[in-house]
XYZ file of C-alpha atoms in Angstrom:
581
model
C 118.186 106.859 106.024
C 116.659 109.500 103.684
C 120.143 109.437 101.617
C 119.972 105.708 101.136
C 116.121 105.776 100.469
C 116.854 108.696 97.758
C 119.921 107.086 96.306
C 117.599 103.468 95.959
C 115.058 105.571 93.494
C 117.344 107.632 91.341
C 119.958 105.169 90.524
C 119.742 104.267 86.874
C 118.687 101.231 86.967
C 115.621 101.779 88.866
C 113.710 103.005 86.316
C 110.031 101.520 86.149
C 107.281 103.336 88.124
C 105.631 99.748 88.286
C 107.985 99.265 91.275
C 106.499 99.172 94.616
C 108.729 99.542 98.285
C 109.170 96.531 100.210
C 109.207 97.336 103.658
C 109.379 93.727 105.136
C 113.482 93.494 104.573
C 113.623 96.228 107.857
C 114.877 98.533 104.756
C 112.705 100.749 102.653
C 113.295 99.562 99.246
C 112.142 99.188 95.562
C 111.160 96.102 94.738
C 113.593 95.525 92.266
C 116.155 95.787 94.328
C 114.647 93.673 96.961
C 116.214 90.193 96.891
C 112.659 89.024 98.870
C 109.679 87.582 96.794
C 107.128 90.315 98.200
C 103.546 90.991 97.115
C 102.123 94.575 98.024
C 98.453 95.829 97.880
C 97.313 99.212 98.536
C 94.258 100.769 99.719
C 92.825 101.655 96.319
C 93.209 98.038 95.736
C 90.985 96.458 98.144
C 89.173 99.031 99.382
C 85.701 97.254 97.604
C 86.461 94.716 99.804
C 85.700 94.350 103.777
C 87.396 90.641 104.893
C 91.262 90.805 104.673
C 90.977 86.766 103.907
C 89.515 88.028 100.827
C 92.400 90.213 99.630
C 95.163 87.291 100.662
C 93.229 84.356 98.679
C 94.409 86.734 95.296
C 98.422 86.362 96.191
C 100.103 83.771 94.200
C 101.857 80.749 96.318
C 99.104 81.419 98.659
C 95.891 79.754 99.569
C 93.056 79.738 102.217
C 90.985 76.808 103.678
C 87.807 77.829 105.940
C 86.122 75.329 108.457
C 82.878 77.274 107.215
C 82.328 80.937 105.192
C 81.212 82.852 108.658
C 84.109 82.992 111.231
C 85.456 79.674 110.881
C 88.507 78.696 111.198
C 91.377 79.423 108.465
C 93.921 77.815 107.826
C 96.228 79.598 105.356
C 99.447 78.200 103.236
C 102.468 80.120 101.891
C 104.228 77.580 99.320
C 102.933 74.697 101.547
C 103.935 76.302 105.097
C 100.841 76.562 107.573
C 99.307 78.754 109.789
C 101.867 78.466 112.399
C 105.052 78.817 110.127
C 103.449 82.047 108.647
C 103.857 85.537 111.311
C 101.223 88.254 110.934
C 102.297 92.007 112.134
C 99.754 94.754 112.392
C 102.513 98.531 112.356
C 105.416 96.109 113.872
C 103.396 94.687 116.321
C 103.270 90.878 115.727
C 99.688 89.092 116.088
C 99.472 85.651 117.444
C 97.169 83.579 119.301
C 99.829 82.036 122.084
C 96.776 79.368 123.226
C 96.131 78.105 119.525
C 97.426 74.680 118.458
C 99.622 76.103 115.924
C 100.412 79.659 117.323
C 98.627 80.772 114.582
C 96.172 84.042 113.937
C 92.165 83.735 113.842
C 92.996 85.584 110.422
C 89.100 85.315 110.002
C 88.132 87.947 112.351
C 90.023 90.452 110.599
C 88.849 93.065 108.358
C 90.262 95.677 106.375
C 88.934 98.568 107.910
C 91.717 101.134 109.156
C 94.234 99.824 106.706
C 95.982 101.387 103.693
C 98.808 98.384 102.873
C 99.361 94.750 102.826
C 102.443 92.909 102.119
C 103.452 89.768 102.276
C 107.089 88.573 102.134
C 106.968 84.629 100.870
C 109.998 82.432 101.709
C 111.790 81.612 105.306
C 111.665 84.930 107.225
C 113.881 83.544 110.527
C 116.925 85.505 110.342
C 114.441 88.807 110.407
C 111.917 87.739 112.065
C 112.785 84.483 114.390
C 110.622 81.445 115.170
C 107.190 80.581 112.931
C 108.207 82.862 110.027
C 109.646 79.789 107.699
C 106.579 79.785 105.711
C 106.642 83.759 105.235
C 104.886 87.155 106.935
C 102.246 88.971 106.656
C 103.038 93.306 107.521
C 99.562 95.138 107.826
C 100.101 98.997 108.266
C 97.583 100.571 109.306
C 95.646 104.230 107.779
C 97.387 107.353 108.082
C 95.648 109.325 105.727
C 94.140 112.920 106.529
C 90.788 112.131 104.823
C 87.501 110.322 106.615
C 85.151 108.082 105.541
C 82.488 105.320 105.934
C 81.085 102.528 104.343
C 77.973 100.638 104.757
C 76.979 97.131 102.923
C 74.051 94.325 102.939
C 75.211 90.915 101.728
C 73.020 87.613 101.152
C 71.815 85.484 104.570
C 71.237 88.680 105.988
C 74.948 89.946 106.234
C 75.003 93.717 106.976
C 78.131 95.651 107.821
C 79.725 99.058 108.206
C 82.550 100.894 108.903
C 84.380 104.096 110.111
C 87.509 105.885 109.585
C 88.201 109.305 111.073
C 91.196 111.207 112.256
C 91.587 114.798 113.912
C 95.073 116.928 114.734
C 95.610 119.692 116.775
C 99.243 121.144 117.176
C 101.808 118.295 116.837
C 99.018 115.394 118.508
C 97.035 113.439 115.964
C 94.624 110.965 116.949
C 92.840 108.269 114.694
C 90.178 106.233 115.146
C 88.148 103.461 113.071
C 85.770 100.585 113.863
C 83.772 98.374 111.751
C 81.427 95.559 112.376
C 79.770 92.628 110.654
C 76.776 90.134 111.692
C 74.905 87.573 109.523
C 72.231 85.029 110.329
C 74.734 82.660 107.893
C 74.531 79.214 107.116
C 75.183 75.373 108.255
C 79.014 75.693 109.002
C 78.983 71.869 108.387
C 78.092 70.823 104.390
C 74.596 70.280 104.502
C 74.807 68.373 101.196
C 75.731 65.380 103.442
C 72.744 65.314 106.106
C 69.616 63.981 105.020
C 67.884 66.720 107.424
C 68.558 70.194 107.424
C 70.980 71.782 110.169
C 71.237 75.008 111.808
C 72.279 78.002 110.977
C 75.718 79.378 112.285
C 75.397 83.025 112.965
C 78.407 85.082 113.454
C 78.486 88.822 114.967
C 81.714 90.790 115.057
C 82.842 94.400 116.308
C 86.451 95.765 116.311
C 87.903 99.182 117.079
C 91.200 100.653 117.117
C 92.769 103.970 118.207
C 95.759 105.555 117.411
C 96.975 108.836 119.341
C 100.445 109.892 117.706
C 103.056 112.947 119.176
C 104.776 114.199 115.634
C 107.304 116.064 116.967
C 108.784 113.273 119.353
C 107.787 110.435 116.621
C 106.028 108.416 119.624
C 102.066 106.687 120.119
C 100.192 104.149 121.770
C 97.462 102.133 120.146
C 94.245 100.031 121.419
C 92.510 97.707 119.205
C 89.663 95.168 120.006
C 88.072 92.594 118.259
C 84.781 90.859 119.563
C 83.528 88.157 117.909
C 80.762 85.258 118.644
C 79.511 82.271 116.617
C 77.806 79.390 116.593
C 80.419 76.589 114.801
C 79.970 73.579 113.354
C 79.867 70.188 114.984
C 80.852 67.477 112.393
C 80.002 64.297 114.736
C 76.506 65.605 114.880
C 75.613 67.028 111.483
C 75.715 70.797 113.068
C 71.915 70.303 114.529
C 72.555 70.810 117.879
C 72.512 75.056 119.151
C 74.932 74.610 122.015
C 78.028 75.097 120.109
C 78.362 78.828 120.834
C 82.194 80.013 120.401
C 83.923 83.420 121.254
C 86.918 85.067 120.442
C 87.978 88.276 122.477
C 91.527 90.216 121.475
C 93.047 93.351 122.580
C 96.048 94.575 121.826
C 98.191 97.670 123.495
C 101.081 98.778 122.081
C 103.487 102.425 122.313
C 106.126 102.967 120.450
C 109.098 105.789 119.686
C 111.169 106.203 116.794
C 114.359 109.168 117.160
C 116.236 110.221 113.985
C 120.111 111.739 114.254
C 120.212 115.250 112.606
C 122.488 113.870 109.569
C 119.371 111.361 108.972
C 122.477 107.886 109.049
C 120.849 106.829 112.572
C 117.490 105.730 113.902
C 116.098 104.072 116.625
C 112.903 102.532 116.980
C 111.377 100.866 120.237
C 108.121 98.691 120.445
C 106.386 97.654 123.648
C 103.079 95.552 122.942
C 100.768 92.714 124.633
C 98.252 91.291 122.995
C 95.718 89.212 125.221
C 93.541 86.617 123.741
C 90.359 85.195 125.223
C 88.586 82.261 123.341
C 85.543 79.886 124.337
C 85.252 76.997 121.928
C 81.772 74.802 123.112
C 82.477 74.080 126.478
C 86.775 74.770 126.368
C 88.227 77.768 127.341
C 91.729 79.522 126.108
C 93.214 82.258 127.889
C 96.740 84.109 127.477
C 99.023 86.494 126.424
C 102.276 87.770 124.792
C 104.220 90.561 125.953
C 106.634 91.885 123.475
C 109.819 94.377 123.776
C 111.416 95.067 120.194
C 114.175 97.623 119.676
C 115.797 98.471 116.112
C 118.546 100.508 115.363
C 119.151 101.667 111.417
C 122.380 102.665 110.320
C 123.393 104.322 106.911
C 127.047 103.845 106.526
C 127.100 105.206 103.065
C 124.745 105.504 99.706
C 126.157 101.962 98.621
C 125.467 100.342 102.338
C 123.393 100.013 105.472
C 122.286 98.093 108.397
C 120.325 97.108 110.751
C 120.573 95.859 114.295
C 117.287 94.531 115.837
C 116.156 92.644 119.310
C 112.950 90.919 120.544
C 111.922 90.040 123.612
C 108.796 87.921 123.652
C 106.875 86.094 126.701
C 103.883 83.772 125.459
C 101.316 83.210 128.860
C 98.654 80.679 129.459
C 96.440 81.912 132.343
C 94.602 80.143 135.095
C 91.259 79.874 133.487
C 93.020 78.204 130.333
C 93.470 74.460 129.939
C 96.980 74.317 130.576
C 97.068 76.787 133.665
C 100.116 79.126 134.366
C 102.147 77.771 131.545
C 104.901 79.893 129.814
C 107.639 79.880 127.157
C 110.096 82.994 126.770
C 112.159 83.864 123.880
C 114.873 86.424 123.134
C 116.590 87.189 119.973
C 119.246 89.392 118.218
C 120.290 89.593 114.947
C 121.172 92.076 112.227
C 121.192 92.285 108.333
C 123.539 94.037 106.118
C 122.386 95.749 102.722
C 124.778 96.581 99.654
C 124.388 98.115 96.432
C 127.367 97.829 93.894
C 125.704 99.377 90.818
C 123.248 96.642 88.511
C 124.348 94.365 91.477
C 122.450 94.161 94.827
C 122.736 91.662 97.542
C 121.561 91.215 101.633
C 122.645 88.883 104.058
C 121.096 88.756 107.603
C 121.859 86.640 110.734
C 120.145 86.073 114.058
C 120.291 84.437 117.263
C 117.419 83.023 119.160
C 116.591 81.473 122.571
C 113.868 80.377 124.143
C 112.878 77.521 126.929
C 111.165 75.569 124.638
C 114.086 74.788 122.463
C 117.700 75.129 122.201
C 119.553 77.979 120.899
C 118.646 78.725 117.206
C 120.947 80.539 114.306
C 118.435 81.691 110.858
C 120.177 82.882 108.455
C 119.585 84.713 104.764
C 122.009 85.363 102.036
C 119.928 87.016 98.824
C 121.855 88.413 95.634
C 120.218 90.235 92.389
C 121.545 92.063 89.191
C 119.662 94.656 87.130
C 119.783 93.300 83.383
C 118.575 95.929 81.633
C 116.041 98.614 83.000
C 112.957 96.131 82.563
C 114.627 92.699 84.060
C 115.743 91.612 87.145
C 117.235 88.281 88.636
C 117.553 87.226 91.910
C 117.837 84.558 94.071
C 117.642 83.560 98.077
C 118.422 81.182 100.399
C 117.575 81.377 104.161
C 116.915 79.137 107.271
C 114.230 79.277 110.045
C 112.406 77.017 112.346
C 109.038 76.510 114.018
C 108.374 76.335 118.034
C 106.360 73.989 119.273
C 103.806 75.681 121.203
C 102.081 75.690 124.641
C 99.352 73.942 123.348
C 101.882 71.047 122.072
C 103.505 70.661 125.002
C 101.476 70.904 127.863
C 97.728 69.988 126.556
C 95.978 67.310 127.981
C 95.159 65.962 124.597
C 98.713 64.351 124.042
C 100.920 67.308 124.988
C 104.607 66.438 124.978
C 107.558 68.883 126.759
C 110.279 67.069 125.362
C 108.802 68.059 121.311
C 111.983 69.781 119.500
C 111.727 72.476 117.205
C 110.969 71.720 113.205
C 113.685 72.987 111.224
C 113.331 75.139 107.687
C 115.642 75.524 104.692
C 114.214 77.165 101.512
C 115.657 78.772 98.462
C 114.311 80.943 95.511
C 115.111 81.856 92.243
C 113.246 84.186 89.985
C 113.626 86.317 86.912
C 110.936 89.461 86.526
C 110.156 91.437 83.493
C 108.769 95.428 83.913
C 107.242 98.290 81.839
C 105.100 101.165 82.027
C 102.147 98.539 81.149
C 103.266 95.223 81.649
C 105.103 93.051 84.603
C 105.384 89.119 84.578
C 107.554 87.399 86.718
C 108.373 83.547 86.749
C 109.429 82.412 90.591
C 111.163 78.651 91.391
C 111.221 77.955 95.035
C 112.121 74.435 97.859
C 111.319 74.189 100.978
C 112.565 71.346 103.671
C 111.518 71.228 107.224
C 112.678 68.757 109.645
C 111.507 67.188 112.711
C 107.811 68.583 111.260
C 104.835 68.379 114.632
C 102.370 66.308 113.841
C 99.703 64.768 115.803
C 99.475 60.745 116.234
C 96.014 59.616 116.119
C 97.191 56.046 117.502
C 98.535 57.186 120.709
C 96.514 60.659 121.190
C 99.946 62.829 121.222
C 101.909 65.066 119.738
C 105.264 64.325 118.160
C 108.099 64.941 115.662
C 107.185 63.462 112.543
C 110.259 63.672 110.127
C 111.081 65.349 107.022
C 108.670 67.440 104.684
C 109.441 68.859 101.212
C 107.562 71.153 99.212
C 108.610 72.767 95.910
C 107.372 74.730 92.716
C 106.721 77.058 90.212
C 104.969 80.915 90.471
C 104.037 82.613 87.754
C 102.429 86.070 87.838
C 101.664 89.108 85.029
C 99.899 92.180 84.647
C 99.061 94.182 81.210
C 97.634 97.454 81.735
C 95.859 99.534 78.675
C 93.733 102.675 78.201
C 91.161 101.430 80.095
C 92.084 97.706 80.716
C 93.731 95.888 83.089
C 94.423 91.997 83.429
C 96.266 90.148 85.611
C 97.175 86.235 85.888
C 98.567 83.970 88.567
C 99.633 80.027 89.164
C 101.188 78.360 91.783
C 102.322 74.543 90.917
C 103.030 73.003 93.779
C 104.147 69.136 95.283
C 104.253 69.177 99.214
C 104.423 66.174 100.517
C 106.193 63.686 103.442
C 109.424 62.737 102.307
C 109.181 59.399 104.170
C 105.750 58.394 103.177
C 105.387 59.648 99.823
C 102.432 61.352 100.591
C 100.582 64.701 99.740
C 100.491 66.952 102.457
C 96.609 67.696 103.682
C 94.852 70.222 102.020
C 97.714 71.347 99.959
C 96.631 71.379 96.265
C 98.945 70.548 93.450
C 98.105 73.746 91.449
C 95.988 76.734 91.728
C 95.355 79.879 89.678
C 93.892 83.168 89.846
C 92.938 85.078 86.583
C 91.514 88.788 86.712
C 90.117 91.638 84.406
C 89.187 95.372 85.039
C 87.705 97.235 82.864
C 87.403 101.559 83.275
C 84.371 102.561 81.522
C 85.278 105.712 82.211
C 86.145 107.661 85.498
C 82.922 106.736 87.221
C 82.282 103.026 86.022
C 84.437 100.060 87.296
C 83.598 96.571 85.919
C 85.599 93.309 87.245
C 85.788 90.077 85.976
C 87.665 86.755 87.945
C 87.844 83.307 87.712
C 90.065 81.107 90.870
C 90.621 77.295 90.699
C 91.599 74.867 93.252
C 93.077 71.795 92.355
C 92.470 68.200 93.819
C 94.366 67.904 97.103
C 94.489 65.656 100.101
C 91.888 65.967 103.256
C 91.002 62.660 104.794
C 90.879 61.206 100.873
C 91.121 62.956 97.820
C 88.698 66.808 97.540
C 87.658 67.131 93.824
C 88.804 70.321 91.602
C 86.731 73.606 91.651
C 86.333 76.757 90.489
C 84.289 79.940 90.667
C 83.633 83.141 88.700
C 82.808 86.476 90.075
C 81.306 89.528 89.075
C 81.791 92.815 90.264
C 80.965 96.683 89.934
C 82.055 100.218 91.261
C 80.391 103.101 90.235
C 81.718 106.638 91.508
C 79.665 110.413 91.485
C 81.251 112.895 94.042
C 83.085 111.651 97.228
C 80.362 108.456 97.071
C 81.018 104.595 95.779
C 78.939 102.007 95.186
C 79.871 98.312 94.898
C 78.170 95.395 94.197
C 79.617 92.181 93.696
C 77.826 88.572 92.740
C 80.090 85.772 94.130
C 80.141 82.119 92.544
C 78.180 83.196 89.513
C 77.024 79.707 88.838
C 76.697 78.366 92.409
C 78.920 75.654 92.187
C 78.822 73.022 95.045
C 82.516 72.500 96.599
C 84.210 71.957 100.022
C 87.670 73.988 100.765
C 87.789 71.421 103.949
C 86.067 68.123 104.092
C 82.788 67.973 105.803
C 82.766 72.396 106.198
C 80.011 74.186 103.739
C 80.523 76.933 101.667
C 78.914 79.701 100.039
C 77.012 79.122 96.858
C 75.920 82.000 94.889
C 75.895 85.407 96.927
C 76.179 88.753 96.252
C 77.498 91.876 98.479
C 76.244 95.628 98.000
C 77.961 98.232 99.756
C 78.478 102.596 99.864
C 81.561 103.830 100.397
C 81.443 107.822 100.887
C 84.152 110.494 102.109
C 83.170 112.657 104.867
């Protein structure tokens, strides 16, 4: 693979150091010759910030609902796709709550502590990577870096946190290690603006570690990582005034993996074993499971103009005894492949796969995604691809209207975009459609789950970035209609628009100043939510290997719900010390 990665970033037309690699096609390339709409942020990027929810609500096509600012509930949307149509993978290993309504991640309980990069691929994902990817993924990698470091922070209603990152290597073993935690006295999950008497406060304590112990010469390691978490949540029948609505959320995840490399560098193999076990208490309900996964990939370099990949997954999502719907499973297995071939200015991908599982009939996704260098600062492409979404245990065997007989939603969604870059300027202007069919919904008339119909949801991204001496700005909106092509209607909580403006400013090598403004859009949730916005204020200052941060939130504490009847912060500010040891 080395010839194919080094042939990518010498060719000609791959000329702008702007470029970043997408890894999320199973190839390492530029991004400019990626047919896939991919956003990447490094380390550097985020590293003021502590709540991974925070980094994600920046991406453009994407936005974040909470049910409260302390460990509640997110709900996040890739151009109109949920929680459940959107994958999250932490090194390969894919994270995923097998008890939740949705199948979706508790995306809330994780920080950024241990990680150096986050990408996310927007678009259907199914011929790569199968069932619940038609909204996009989400890759996490985690820290590899020889350096450690801490941080410490105190944010308003007595938040305090820290963190730890640390690594040691002796002969060819390297182990790594990092934990961080985070507890706050917070406020009234539910929007106290509608009580006439105060309610409670919903605290929320967290603690996660993960370890990492790597053989370099046989390219093989496990890895452990926990997350604890307990809450008090919100009770919207009540008014949140009651203090028996304690909630936990318990996950651990095991995985080991081996990657082996042919001398002439045109094969490699990489194998994945993983489970990931979820325990959650929600009032007086309990959840319980697991997923077992098995994923093997073999890369092949057939020449500087072409490779491949062949890839299989074997997945097994468990409901345990001590969970609601006791002893129930649903089993999957996939294979699939995709091609890559580059013909000069002209680059394309196509990629197939093959999925079965019991809860659904067999399933082809496919992906066909073409692109031609312009010149050395433009780039067109375009992408069309197919996925679908499972229903999940929790659809088909809860008592609260679970149905076995549910059938799978179906995705189609296309892309087209044209993207501009210098040495101090990118912009790029992206038109996409989505369709799903036989969408799960929930029927309030007859308490159960079933297959609604048809869904649409289309739009416009556009993004820039202008970099000077010392200043940086960049700019992002997402117009958007999803809606239910047989009603008419909006979809919930899916605003027409939303933007995301930003400015940096370098005062010199140890002064950081930052500057951004987000609105939100009216959108749909149980009646019309008005439009909002907020500004933020932040600062970094550096002297030796120590950082400080402080950042003031909602600068003019403006009163708004994400989701009806949930509370949010008003003005709030986070300090923090970062420092190398």
């Amino acid at each position: 693979m080395k010839r194919l990665y080094l042939f990518l970033y010498i060719y000609p037309v791959i000329l702008s150091a702007q470029t970043f690699t997408v890894l999320g096609d199973r190839l390492v390339l530029p991004s400019d010759r990626s047919t896939s709409s991919s956003v990447v942020i490094e380390k550097n990027d985020f590293a003021h910030r502590t709540n991974l929810q925070e980094v994600l609500k920046d991406i453009s096509g994407m936005n974040i609902v909470e049910n409260g600012p302390y460990g509640g509930t997110s709900t996040y949307f890739i151009r109109g796709f949920g929680r459940g149509q959107v994958k999250v993978f932490l090194d390969g290993v894919e994270l995923t709550d097998p008890t939740d309504i949705d199948r979706g991640l508790q995306l809330q309980h994780f920080s950024v502590t241990g990680l150096k990069r986050i990408e996310v691929l927007k678009g259907s994902q199914g011929a790569l990577y199968g069932a619940d990817a038609s909204g996009g993924v989400i890759l996490l990698t985690s820290d590899d870096s020889d350096s450690s470091n801490m941080y410490a922070g105190i944010a308003s209603n007595e938040t305090w946190s820290g963190g730890l990152y640390t690594q040691a290597r002796q002969d060819d073993w390297r182990i790594r290690f990092n934990g961080d935690f985070v507890t706050t006295e917070g406020i009234s999950a539910y929007n106290e603006n509608r009580l006439s008497t105060s309610a409670e406060k919903d605290f929320y304590k967290r603690n996660a570690l993960n370890l990492n112990v790597n053989n370099i010469k046989y390219k093989s390691g496990l890895s452990i990582k926990v997350i604890s978490a307990k809450q008090d949540i919100d009770n919207s029948f009540t008014g949140d005034v009651i203090n028996n609505d304690l909630s936990r959320y318990d996950h651990r995840i095991y995985s080991a993996f081996t990657e082996q490399e042919s001398d002439s560098g045109q094969l490699k193999l990489k194998a994945t074993i993983a489970r990931s076990e979820i325990e959650r208490i929600v009032q007086t309900n309990n959840f319980e499971g697991h997923i077992d996964q098995v994923h093997l990939e073999l890369s092949w370099l057939a020449s500087e103009k072409s490779s491949s990949v062949l890839f299989s997954d074997l997945s097994k999502d468990y409901a345990t005894t001590s969970s609601e719907f006791k002893d129930k499973e649903q089993e999957s297995i996939a294979l699939g492949g995709t091609h890559y071939l580059s013909l000069g200015k002209f680059f394309s991908d196509q990629s197939v796969r093959l999925d079965k599982a019991q809860a659904y009939s067999s399933r082809i996704s496919g992906r066909l995604g073409v692109g031609y260098n312009i010149d050395e600062k433009m780039t067109v492409k375009s992408q069309v691809a197919t996925g679908f979404k499972t229903p999940t245990l929790y659809q088909r065997f809860s008592n609260f209207g679970g149905r076995e007989d549910l059938k799978a939603t179906t995705t189609e969604s296309g892309q087209v975009s044209i993207s501009y870059n210098s040495k101090s300027s990118q912009s790029e202007v992206i038109v996409f459609s989505n369709n799903a069919n036989n969408l799960i919904d929930y029927n309030q008339a007859n308490s159960s789950y079933l297959n609604l119909g048809e869904t649409k949801a289309y739009g416009v991204e556009l993004t820039s970035r202008q970099d000077y001496q010392r200043l940086s700005l960049t700019e992002s909106i997402t117009w958007m209609r999803a809606r239910n092509k047989t009603t008419g209607a909006d979809l919930e909580r899916r605003p027409r628009w939303f933007s995301n403006l930003g400015a940096l400013y370098k005062f010199n090598d140890s002064y950081e100043f930052r500057l951004s403004h987000q609105a939100v859009s009216k959108r749909n949730d149980q009646g019309k939510l008005p439009y909002y916005d907020l500004y933020n204020l932040g600062m970094s200052y550096s002297f030796g290997d120590k950082t400080i941060d402080f950042d003031l939130n909602n600068l003019f504490g403006r009163e708004y719900e994400s989701v009806r009847f949930y509370g949010t912060l008003g003005r709030n500010f986070k300090l923090q010390l970062r420092w190398s040891l």
